[in-house]
PDB file of C-alpha atoms and ligand atoms in Angstrom:
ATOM      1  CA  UNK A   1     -19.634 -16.481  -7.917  1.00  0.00           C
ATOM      2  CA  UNK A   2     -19.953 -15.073  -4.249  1.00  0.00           C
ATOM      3  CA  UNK A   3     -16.666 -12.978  -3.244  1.00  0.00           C
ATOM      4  CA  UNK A   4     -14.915 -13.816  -0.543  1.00  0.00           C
ATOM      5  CA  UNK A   5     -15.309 -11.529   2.638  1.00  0.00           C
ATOM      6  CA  UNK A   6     -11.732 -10.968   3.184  1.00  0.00           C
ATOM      7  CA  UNK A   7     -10.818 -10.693  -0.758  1.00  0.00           C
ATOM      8  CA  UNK A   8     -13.377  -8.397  -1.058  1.00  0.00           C
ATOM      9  CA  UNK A   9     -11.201  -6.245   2.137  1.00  0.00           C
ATOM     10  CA  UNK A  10      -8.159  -6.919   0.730  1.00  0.00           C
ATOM     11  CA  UNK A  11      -9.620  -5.212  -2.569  1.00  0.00           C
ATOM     12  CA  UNK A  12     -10.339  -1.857  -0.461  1.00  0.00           C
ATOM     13  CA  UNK A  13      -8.965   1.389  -1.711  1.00  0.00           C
ATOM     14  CA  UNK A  14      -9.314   4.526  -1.078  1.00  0.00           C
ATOM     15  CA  UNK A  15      -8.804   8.044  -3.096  1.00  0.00           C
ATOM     16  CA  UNK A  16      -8.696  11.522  -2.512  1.00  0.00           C
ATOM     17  CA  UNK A  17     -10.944  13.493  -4.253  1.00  0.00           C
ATOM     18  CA  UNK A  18     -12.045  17.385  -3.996  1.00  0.00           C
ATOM     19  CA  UNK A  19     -14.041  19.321  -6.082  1.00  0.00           C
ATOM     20  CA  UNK A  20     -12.169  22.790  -6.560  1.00  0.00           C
ATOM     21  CA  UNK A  21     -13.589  26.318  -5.997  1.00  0.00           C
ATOM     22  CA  UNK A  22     -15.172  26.654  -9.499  1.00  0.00           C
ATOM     23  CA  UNK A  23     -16.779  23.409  -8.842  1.00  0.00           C
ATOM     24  CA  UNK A  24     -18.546  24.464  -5.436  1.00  0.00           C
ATOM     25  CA  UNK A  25     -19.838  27.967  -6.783  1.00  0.00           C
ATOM     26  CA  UNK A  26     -20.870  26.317  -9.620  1.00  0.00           C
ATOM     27  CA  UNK A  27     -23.231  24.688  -8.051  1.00  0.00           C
ATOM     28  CA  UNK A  28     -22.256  21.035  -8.998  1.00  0.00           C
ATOM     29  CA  UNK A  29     -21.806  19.250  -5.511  1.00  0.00           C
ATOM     30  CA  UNK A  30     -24.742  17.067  -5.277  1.00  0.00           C
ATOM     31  CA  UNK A  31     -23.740  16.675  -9.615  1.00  0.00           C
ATOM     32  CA  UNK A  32     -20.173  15.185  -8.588  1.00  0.00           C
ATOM     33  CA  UNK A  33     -21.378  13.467  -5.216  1.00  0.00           C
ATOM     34  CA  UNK A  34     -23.796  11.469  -7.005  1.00  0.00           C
ATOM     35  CA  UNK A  35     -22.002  10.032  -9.544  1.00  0.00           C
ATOM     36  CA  UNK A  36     -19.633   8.063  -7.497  1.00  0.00           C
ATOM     37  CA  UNK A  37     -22.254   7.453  -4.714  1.00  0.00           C
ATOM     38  CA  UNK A  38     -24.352   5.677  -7.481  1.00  0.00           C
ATOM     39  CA  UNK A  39     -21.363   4.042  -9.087  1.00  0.00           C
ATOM     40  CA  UNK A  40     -20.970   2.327  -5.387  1.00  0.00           C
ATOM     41  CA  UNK A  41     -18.378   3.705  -3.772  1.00  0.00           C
ATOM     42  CA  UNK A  42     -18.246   4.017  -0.305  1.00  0.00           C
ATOM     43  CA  UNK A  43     -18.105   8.395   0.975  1.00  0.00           C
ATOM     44  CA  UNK A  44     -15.472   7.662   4.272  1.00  0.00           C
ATOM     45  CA  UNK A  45     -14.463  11.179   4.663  1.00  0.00           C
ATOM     46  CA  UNK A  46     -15.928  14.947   3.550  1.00  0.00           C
ATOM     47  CA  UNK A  47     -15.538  18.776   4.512  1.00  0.00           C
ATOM     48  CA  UNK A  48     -15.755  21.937   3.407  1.00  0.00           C
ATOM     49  CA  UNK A  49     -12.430  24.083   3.630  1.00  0.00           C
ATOM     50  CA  UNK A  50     -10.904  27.180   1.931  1.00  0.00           C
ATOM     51  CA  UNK A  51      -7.136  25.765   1.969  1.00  0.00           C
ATOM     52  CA  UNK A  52      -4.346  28.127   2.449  1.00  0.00           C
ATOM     53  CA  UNK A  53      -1.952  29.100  -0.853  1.00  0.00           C
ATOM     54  CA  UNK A  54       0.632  27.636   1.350  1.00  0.00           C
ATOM     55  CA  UNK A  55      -1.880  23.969   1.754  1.00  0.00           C
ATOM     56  CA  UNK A  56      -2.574  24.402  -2.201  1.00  0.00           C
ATOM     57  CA  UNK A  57       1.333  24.755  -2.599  1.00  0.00           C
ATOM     58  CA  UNK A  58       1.565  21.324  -0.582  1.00  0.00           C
ATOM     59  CA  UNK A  59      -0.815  19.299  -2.591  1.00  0.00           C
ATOM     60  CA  UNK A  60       0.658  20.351  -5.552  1.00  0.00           C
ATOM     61  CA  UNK A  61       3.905  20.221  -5.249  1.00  0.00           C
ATOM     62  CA  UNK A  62       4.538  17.666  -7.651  1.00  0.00           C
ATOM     63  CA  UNK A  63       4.060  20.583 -10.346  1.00  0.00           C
ATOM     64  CA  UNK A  64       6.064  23.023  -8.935  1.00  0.00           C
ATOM     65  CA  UNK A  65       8.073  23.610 -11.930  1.00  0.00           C
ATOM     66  CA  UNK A  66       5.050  24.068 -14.298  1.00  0.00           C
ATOM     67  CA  UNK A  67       4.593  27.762 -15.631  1.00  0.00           C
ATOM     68  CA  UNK A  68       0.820  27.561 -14.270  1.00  0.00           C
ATOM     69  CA  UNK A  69       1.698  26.694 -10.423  1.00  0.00           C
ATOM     70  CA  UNK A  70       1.418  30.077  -8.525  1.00  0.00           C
ATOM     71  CA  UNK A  71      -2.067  30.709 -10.432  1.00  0.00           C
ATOM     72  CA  UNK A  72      -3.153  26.844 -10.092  1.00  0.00           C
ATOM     73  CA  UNK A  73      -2.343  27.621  -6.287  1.00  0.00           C
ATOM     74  CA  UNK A  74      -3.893  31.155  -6.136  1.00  0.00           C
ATOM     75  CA  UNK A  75      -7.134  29.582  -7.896  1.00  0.00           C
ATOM     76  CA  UNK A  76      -6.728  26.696  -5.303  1.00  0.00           C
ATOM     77  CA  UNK A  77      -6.869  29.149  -2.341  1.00  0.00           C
ATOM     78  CA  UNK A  78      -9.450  30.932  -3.657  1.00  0.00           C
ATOM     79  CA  UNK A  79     -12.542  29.706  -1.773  1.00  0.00           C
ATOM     80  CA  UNK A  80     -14.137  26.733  -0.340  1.00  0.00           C
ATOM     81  CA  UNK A  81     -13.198  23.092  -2.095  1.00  0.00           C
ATOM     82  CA  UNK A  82     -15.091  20.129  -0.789  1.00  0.00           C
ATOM     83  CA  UNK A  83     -12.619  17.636   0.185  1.00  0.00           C
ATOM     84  CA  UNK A  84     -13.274  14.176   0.203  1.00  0.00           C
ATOM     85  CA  UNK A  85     -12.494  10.265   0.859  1.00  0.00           C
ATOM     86  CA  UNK A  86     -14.155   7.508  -1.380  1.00  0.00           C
ATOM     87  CA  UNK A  87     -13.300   4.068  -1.167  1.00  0.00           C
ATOM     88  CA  UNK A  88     -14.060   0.896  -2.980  1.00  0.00           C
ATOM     89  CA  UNK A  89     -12.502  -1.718  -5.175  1.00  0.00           C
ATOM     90  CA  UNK A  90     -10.420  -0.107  -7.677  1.00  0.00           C
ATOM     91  CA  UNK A  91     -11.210   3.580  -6.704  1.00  0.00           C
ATOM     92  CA  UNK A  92      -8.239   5.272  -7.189  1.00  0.00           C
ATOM     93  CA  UNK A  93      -7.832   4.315 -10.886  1.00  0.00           C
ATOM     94  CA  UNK A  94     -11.915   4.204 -11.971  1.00  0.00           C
ATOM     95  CA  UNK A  95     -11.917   7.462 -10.250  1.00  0.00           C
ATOM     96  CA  UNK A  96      -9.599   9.006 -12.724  1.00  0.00           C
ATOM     97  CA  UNK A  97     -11.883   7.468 -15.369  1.00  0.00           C
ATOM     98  CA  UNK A  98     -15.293   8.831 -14.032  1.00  0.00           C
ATOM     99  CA  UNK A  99     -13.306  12.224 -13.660  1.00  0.00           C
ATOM    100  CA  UNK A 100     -11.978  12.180 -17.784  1.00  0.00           C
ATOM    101  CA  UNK A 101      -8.956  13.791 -18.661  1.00  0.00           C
ATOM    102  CA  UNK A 102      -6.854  17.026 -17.308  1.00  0.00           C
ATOM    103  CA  UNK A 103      -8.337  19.516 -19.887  1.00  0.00           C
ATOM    104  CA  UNK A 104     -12.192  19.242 -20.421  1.00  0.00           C
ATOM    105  CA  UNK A 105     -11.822  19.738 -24.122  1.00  0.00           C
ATOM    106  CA  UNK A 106     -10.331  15.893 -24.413  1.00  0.00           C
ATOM    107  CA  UNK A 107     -12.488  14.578 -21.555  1.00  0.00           C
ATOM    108  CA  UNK A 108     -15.164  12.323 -23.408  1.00  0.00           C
ATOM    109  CA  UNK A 109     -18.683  13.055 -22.934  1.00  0.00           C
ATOM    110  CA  UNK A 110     -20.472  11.327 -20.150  1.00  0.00           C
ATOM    111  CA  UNK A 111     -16.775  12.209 -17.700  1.00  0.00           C
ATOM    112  CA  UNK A 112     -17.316  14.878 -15.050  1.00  0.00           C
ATOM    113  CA  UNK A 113     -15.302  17.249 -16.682  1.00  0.00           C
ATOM    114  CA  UNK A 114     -16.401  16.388 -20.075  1.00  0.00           C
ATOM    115  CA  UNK A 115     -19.740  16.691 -19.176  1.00  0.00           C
ATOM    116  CA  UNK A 116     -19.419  19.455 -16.785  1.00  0.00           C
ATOM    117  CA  UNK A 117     -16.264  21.939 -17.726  1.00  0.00           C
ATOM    118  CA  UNK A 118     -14.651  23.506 -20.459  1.00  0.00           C
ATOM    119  CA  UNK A 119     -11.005  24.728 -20.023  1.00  0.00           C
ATOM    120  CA  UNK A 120      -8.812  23.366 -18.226  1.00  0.00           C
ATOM    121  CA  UNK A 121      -7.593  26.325 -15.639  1.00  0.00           C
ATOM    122  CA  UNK A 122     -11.198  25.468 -14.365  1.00  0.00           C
ATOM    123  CA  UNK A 123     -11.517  22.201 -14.476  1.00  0.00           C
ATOM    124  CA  UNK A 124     -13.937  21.431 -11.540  1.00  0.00           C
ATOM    125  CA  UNK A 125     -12.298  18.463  -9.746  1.00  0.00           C
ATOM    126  CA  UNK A 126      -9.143  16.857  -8.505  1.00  0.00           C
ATOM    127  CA  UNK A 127      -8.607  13.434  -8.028  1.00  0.00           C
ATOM    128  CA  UNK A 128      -5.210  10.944  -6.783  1.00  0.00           C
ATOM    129  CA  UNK A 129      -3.098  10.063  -9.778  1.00  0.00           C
ATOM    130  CA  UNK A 130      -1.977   6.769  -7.898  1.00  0.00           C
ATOM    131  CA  UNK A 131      -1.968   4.345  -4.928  1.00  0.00           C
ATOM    132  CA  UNK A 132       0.966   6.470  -3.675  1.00  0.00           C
ATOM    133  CA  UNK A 133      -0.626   9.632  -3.961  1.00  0.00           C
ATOM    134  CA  UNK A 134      -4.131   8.673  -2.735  1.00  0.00           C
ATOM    135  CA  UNK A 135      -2.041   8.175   0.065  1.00  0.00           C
ATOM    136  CA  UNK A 136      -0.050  11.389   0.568  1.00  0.00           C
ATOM    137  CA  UNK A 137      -3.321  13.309  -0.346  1.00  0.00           C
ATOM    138  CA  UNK A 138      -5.662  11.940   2.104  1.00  0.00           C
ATOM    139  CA  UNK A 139      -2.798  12.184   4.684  1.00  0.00           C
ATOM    140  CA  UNK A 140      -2.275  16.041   3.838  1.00  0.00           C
ATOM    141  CA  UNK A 141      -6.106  16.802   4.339  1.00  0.00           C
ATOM    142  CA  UNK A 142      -7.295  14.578   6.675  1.00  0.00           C
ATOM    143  CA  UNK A 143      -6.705  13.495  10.404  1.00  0.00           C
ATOM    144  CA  UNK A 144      -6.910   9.939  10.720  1.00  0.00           C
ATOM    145  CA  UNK A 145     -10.004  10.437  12.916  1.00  0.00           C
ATOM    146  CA  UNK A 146     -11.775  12.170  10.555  1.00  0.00           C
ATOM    147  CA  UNK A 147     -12.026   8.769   7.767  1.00  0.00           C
ATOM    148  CA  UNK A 148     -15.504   6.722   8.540  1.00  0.00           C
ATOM    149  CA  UNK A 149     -14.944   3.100   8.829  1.00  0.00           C
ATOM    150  CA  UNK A 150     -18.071   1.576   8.270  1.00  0.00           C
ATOM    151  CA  UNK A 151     -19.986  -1.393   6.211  1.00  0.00           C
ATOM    152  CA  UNK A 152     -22.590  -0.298   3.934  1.00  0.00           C
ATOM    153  CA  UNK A 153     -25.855  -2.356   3.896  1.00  0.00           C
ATOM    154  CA  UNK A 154     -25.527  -1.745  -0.049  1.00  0.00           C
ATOM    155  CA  UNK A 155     -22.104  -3.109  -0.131  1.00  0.00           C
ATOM    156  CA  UNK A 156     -23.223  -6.967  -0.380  1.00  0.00           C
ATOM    157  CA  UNK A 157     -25.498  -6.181  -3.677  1.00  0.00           C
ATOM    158  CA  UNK A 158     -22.828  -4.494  -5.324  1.00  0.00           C
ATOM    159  CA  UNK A 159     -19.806  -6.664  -4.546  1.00  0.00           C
ATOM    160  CA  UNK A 160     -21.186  -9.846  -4.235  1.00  0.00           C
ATOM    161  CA  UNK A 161     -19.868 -10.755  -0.827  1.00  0.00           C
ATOM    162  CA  UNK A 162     -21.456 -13.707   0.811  1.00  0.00           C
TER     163      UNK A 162
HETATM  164  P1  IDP B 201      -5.042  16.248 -13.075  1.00  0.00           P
HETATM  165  O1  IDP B 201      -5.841  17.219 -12.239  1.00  0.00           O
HETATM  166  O2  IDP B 201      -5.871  15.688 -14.195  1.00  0.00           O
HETATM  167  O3  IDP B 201      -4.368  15.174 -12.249  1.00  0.00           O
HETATM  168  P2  IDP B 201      -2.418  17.498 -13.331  1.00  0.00           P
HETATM  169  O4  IDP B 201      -1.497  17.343 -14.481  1.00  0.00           O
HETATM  170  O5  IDP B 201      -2.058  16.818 -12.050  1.00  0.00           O
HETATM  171  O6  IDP B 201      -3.889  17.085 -13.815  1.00  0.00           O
HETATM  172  O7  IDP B 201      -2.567  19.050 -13.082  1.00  0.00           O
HETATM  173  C1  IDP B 201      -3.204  19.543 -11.919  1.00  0.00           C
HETATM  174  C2  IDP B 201      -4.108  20.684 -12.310  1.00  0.00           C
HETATM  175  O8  IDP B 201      -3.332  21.735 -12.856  1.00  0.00           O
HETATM  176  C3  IDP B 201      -5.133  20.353 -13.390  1.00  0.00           C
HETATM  177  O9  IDP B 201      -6.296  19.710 -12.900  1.00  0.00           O
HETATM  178  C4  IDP B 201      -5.441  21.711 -13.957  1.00  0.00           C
HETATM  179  O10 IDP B 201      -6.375  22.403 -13.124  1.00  0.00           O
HETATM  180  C5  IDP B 201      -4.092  22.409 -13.855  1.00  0.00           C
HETATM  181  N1  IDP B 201      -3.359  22.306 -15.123  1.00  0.00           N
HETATM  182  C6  IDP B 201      -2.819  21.212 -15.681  1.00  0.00           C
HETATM  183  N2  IDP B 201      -2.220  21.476 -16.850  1.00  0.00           N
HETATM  184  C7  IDP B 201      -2.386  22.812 -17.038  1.00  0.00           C
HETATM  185  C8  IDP B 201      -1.995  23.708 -18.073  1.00  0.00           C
HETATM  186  O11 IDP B 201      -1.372  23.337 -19.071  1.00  0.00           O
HETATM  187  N3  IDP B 201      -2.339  25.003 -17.897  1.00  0.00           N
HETATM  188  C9  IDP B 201      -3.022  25.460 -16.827  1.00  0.00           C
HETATM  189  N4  IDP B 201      -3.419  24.650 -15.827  1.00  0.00           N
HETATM  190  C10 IDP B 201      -3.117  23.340 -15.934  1.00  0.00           C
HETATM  191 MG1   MG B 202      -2.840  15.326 -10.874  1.00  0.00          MG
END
């Protein structure tokens, strides 16, 4: 069955997602890109930046009390991460899925960072946790005028949308 126009708008998310410093001098940009450009998702937002330890402090400050913040942070700040916006139905939650769990070693195969990492202190990418944080996240890296609004020509075969 066809979806709807404005279900299939309604469905919209979006997620923050960056791929850290180890990530970028590795080499595996186009790697990470790809995978959710093929899934489907939609790229509304992207840039290079080195953040600041006091910008890595921000994003993470949820974890503030761990033992492994200051060197999370440091490791953070540490050179350029390529920040980005993807949306589509049910990004924020897939995302986490195409990403695999926190430390490589329990990521299954065929996950970014089961595929593509090891240890977890170098764990390649970041991604929103939640609807919430997708939120706070793309708020604390973007402008507003930075995020794309447009319609993809692809976006009819791989919703359905009449
Ligand atoms: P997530 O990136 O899968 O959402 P979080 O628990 O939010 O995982 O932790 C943020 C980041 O902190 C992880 O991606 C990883 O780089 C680092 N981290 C998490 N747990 C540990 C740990 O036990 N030791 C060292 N670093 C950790
Ligand atoms: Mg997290």
């Amino acid at each position: 069955m066809l979806q709807d126009q404005e279900a299939h708008a309604a469905e919209l998310e979006r997620t923050f997602i960056a791929i850290k410093p180890d990530g970028v001098q590795r080499g595996l940009i186009s790697e990470i890109v790809s995978r959710f450009e093929r899934k489907g998702y939609k790229l509304v937002a992207i840039k290079l930046i080195v953040p600041s330890k006091e910008f890595a402090q921000k994003h993470y400050h949820d974890l503030k009390d761990r033992p492994f913040f200051n060197g999370l942070c440091d490791f953070l700040s540490s050179g350029p991460v390529l920040a980005m916006v993807w949306e589509g139905e049910g990004v924020i939650k897939y995302g986490r899925k195409l990403i695999g769990a926190t430390d490589p070693q329990k990521s299954e195969p065929g996950t970014i960072r089961g595929d593509l990492a090891i240890v977890v202190v170098r764990n390649i990418i970041h991604g929103s946790d939640g609807p919430e944080t997708a939120k706070d996240e793309i708020a604390l890296w973007f402008e507003p005028k930075e995020l794309v609004s447009y319609t993809s020509n692809a976006e009819k075969w791989i919703y359905g949308v009449n």
